[in-house]
Amino acid sequence: MEGGSKTDGRDVLLLIFVHGFKGGNKTFGRFHANLYSQIKAQNKDKKVVVKKYPKFSTVGALGDAVANFRNWLQAWVNKHGADCPRLDIILAGHSMGGLVIVDAVLSMHDEGDPLLNNVRGILAFDSPYVGLNRYSFFYGLDSLVRNLHIRATLKGWVRRARRISRGVLLCSAALVLIAAVLMNDTTGESGAISSSLSTLSRLLGEKLNPRIACNYITALISSLIKYCLLKFKSNLWIILAIGLILAAVAICIFRSIILETIRSHYAFIECLFWGDRLHKRCSRLTRLQSMPSARLGAVNFYTKVPTTTLPEGRNTFCELPASCFSEDADMDAQDEDTYTMVWRPVSIRDAQMTIAAHVGMFKPETNYEYFVMLSRATEYVSSWIATREDLEYV
């Protein structure tokens, strides 16, 4: 795939891929490379550049991810696209990545960013613009509840374990505080312990970065273990007791860190549970595409599992516009009342669950329509960049 800053005086087509929730550099498999080959074969006079947006943390507000993406895109254009006669940009996103790129386009329009005039199209892959399929969502919850019901026979043991753990944690907290007071010299292992405790106490008073906090907690526990081995190496029982106490302390601290991480991740996807906000995003995109001077295409390839596995209406990862349930569902589906985005189905025949279809859509071995999807994506991109007048609509 072509890259670099030199355009050789040629027009540039930039394709950018953005992963979704908990995704990464391997989300798209070889799809981006295959799409590059197909488009390059049809546009030999252009310099085609494919970039994967670097892996980002899907935590915090979605707006922060959008702002970071826009800054990254602008920096790339300033560095590599300033000297090219014409720059066309195609934004592709999987899952929540599709929402990131649409919000980026809408924010460009709101702020009058001239870069929007270079964006030719949006390629979305199973992006929940209308929301998550509520049937699949609750089916997953039902499976979870049934699994929990099986484990309910252990409820008595769990209650006993809770009582014991409370006592252990109280003792652990007291012993750690005592250790912090007693081990106050600045040399040897006890000095390392004091330093770790001091740093950890500062971290606990702030909003924790889970990765940094885990590193400090690990260092603290390691130092305590080494100290105990030196001081109590002749008494195995003392070492064992202290080890259990340290384990209980670690569980207590990591529990709060895990809960904070979950809350941060939820903040990233909470927009999926607000139907009015989802509708507003789609409506704003429709208005933007409907402007007389607009030259912006948009398509969403959504996955389906066979109706023999899940009934119609429950066999997709995404909630769908009403028009997708029409008799001719294989045709370009558009919601005349709300959306101008095209919705195209991709059938994942061997998938048993919608989430499996969702994460496997870029694998030819699981998605038998992979090359059909690739061909259609190529057709859309080619049509979006085929004729482009130098019109501004920001």
Short mmCIF file of N, CA and C in Angstrom, two decimals, residues 179-240:
data_model
loop_
_atom_site.label_atom_id
_atom_site.label_comp_id
_atom_site.label_asym_id
_atom_site.label_seq_id
_atom_site.Cartn_x
_atom_site.Cartn_y
_atom_site.Cartn_z
N ALA A 179 2.42 -1.44 58.40
CA ALA A 179 3.66 -1.61 57.64
C ALA A 179 4.18 -0.28 57.13
N ALA A 180 3.25 0.58 56.72
CA ALA A 180 3.66 1.89 56.21
C ALA A 180 4.33 2.73 57.28
N VAL A 181 3.89 2.55 58.54
CA VAL A 181 4.48 3.32 59.64
C VAL A 181 5.81 2.73 60.07
N LEU A 182 5.85 1.40 60.21
CA LEU A 182 7.05 0.74 60.74
C LEU A 182 8.20 0.75 59.74
N MET A 183 7.90 0.53 58.50
CA MET A 183 8.95 0.43 57.49
C MET A 183 9.23 1.80 56.89
N ASN A 184 9.81 2.67 57.68
CA ASN A 184 9.99 4.05 57.24
C ASN A 184 11.43 4.41 56.95
N ASP A 185 12.34 3.42 56.90
CA ASP A 185 13.71 3.74 56.53
C ASP A 185 13.80 3.90 55.03
N THR A 186 14.87 4.44 54.55
CA THR A 186 15.00 4.77 53.12
C THR A 186 15.95 3.83 52.40
N THR A 187 16.30 2.73 53.01
CA THR A 187 17.21 1.80 52.37
C THR A 187 16.57 0.43 52.29
N GLY A 188 17.10 -0.40 51.42
CA GLY A 188 16.66 -1.79 51.33
C GLY A 188 15.23 -1.92 50.86
N GLU A 189 14.66 -3.11 51.12
CA GLU A 189 13.32 -3.41 50.64
C GLU A 189 12.27 -2.57 51.35
N SER A 190 12.48 -2.31 52.65
CA SER A 190 11.48 -1.53 53.36
C SER A 190 11.38 -0.11 52.81
N GLY A 191 12.50 0.45 52.34
CA GLY A 191 12.46 1.76 51.71
C GLY A 191 11.65 1.73 50.43
N ALA A 192 11.82 0.67 49.67
CA ALA A 192 11.03 0.53 48.44
C ALA A 192 9.55 0.43 48.75
N ILE A 193 9.24 -0.27 49.87
CA ILE A 193 7.83 -0.40 50.26
C ILE A 193 7.25 0.95 50.62
N SER A 194 7.99 1.72 51.43
CA SER A 194 7.50 3.03 51.83
C SER A 194 7.28 3.93 50.62
N SER A 195 8.22 3.88 49.68
CA SER A 195 8.08 4.68 48.47
C SER A 195 6.86 4.26 47.67
N SER A 196 6.65 2.94 47.56
CA SER A 196 5.50 2.45 46.81
C SER A 196 4.20 2.85 47.48
N LEU A 197 4.16 2.73 48.82
CA LEU A 197 2.95 3.11 49.55
C LEU A 197 2.64 4.59 49.39
N SER A 198 3.69 5.40 49.45
CA SER A 198 3.50 6.85 49.30
C SER A 198 2.94 7.19 47.93
N THR A 199 3.54 6.59 46.90
CA THR A 199 3.08 6.86 45.53
C THR A 199 1.66 6.35 45.34
N LEU A 200 1.38 5.16 45.88
CA LEU A 200 0.05 4.58 45.73
C LEU A 200 -1.00 5.43 46.43
N SER A 201 -0.67 5.97 47.61
CA SER A 201 -1.63 6.80 48.33
C SER A 201 -1.98 8.05 47.53
N ARG A 202 -0.99 8.60 46.83
CA ARG A 202 -1.26 9.77 45.99
C ARG A 202 -2.18 9.39 44.83
N LEU A 203 -1.92 8.22 44.26
CA LEU A 203 -2.75 7.77 43.14
C LEU A 203 -4.19 7.55 43.57
N LEU A 204 -4.36 6.97 44.78
CA LEU A 204 -5.70 6.67 45.25
C LEU A 204 -6.51 7.94 45.50
N GLY A 205 -5.84 9.05 45.70
CA GLY A 205 -6.53 10.31 45.93
C GLY A 205 -6.93 11.00 44.66
N GLU A 206 -6.50 10.47 43.50
CA GLU A 206 -6.82 11.07 42.22
C GLU A 206 -7.69 10.11 41.42
N LYS A 207 -8.08 10.56 40.22
CA LYS A 207 -8.79 9.66 39.32
C LYS A 207 -7.79 8.68 38.74
N LEU A 208 -7.96 7.41 39.06
CA LEU A 208 -6.94 6.42 38.71
C LEU A 208 -6.87 6.15 37.22
N ASN A 209 -5.66 6.11 36.71
CA ASN A 209 -5.41 5.49 35.42
C ASN A 209 -5.17 4.02 35.72
N PRO A 210 -6.07 3.11 35.30
CA PRO A 210 -5.97 1.71 35.71
C PRO A 210 -4.61 1.09 35.45
N ARG A 211 -4.02 1.37 34.28
CA ARG A 211 -2.74 0.73 33.95
C ARG A 211 -1.63 1.20 34.88
N ILE A 212 -1.56 2.51 35.14
CA ILE A 212 -0.53 3.04 36.03
C ILE A 212 -0.73 2.52 37.44
N ALA A 213 -1.99 2.53 37.91
CA ALA A 213 -2.26 2.07 39.26
C ALA A 213 -1.89 0.60 39.42
N CYS A 214 -2.22 -0.21 38.43
CA CYS A 214 -1.89 -1.64 38.51
C CYS A 214 -0.38 -1.85 38.59
N ASN A 215 0.38 -1.04 37.86
CA ASN A 215 1.84 -1.17 37.91
C ASN A 215 2.37 -0.87 39.30
N TYR A 216 1.84 0.18 39.92
CA TYR A 216 2.31 0.53 41.26
C TYR A 216 1.87 -0.50 42.30
N ILE A 217 0.65 -1.01 42.16
CA ILE A 217 0.18 -2.02 43.09
C ILE A 217 1.03 -3.28 42.98
N THR A 218 1.34 -3.67 41.74
CA THR A 218 2.19 -4.84 41.53
C THR A 218 3.56 -4.65 42.14
N ALA A 219 4.13 -3.45 41.95
CA ALA A 219 5.45 -3.17 42.53
C ALA A 219 5.41 -3.21 44.05
N LEU A 220 4.33 -2.68 44.64
CA LEU A 220 4.19 -2.68 46.09
C LEU A 220 4.12 -4.10 46.64
N ILE A 221 3.28 -4.92 46.02
CA ILE A 221 3.13 -6.29 46.50
C ILE A 221 4.43 -7.06 46.33
N SER A 222 5.12 -6.84 45.21
CA SER A 222 6.41 -7.51 44.99
C SER A 222 7.41 -7.13 46.08
N SER A 223 7.46 -5.84 46.44
CA SER A 223 8.38 -5.39 47.48
C SER A 223 8.04 -6.00 48.83
N LEU A 224 6.75 -6.06 49.14
CA LEU A 224 6.33 -6.65 50.42
C LEU A 224 6.68 -8.13 50.50
N ILE A 225 6.50 -8.83 49.39
CA ILE A 225 6.82 -10.26 49.37
C ILE A 225 8.32 -10.47 49.60
N LYS A 226 9.15 -9.67 48.92
CA LYS A 226 10.60 -9.80 49.10
C LYS A 226 11.00 -9.50 50.53
N TYR A 227 10.38 -8.48 51.13
CA TYR A 227 10.70 -8.12 52.51
C TYR A 227 10.34 -9.26 53.46
N CYS A 228 9.15 -9.84 53.24
CA CYS A 228 8.71 -10.94 54.11
C CYS A 228 9.63 -12.15 53.98
N LEU A 229 10.08 -12.43 52.76
CA LEU A 229 10.98 -13.56 52.57
C LEU A 229 12.30 -13.36 53.30
N LEU A 230 12.76 -12.11 53.37
CA LEU A 230 14.01 -11.82 54.07
C LEU A 230 13.83 -11.89 55.58
N LYS A 231 12.72 -11.35 56.08
CA LYS A 231 12.51 -11.24 57.52
C LYS A 231 11.99 -12.53 58.15
N PHE A 232 11.16 -13.26 57.40
CA PHE A 232 10.49 -14.41 58.00
C PHE A 232 10.78 -15.70 57.24
N LYS A 233 11.97 -15.81 56.63
CA LYS A 233 12.26 -16.97 55.81
C LYS A 233 12.28 -18.27 56.61
N SER A 234 12.43 -18.16 57.93
CA SER A 234 12.46 -19.37 58.77
C SER A 234 11.08 -19.83 59.17
N ASN A 235 10.06 -19.04 58.91
CA ASN A 235 8.70 -19.38 59.34
C ASN A 235 7.77 -19.36 58.13
N LEU A 236 7.51 -20.54 57.58
CA LEU A 236 6.70 -20.66 56.37
C LEU A 236 5.27 -20.19 56.60
N TRP A 237 4.74 -20.45 57.82
CA TRP A 237 3.35 -20.11 58.09
C TRP A 237 3.12 -18.59 58.08
N ILE A 238 4.07 -17.85 58.58
CA ILE A 238 3.95 -16.39 58.58
C ILE A 238 3.95 -15.87 57.15
N ILE A 239 4.85 -16.43 56.33
CA ILE A 239 4.92 -16.01 54.93
C ILE A 239 3.61 -16.32 54.21
N LEU A 240 3.05 -17.51 54.48
CA LEU A 240 1.79 -17.91 53.86
C LEU A 240 0.65 -16.98 54.28
#
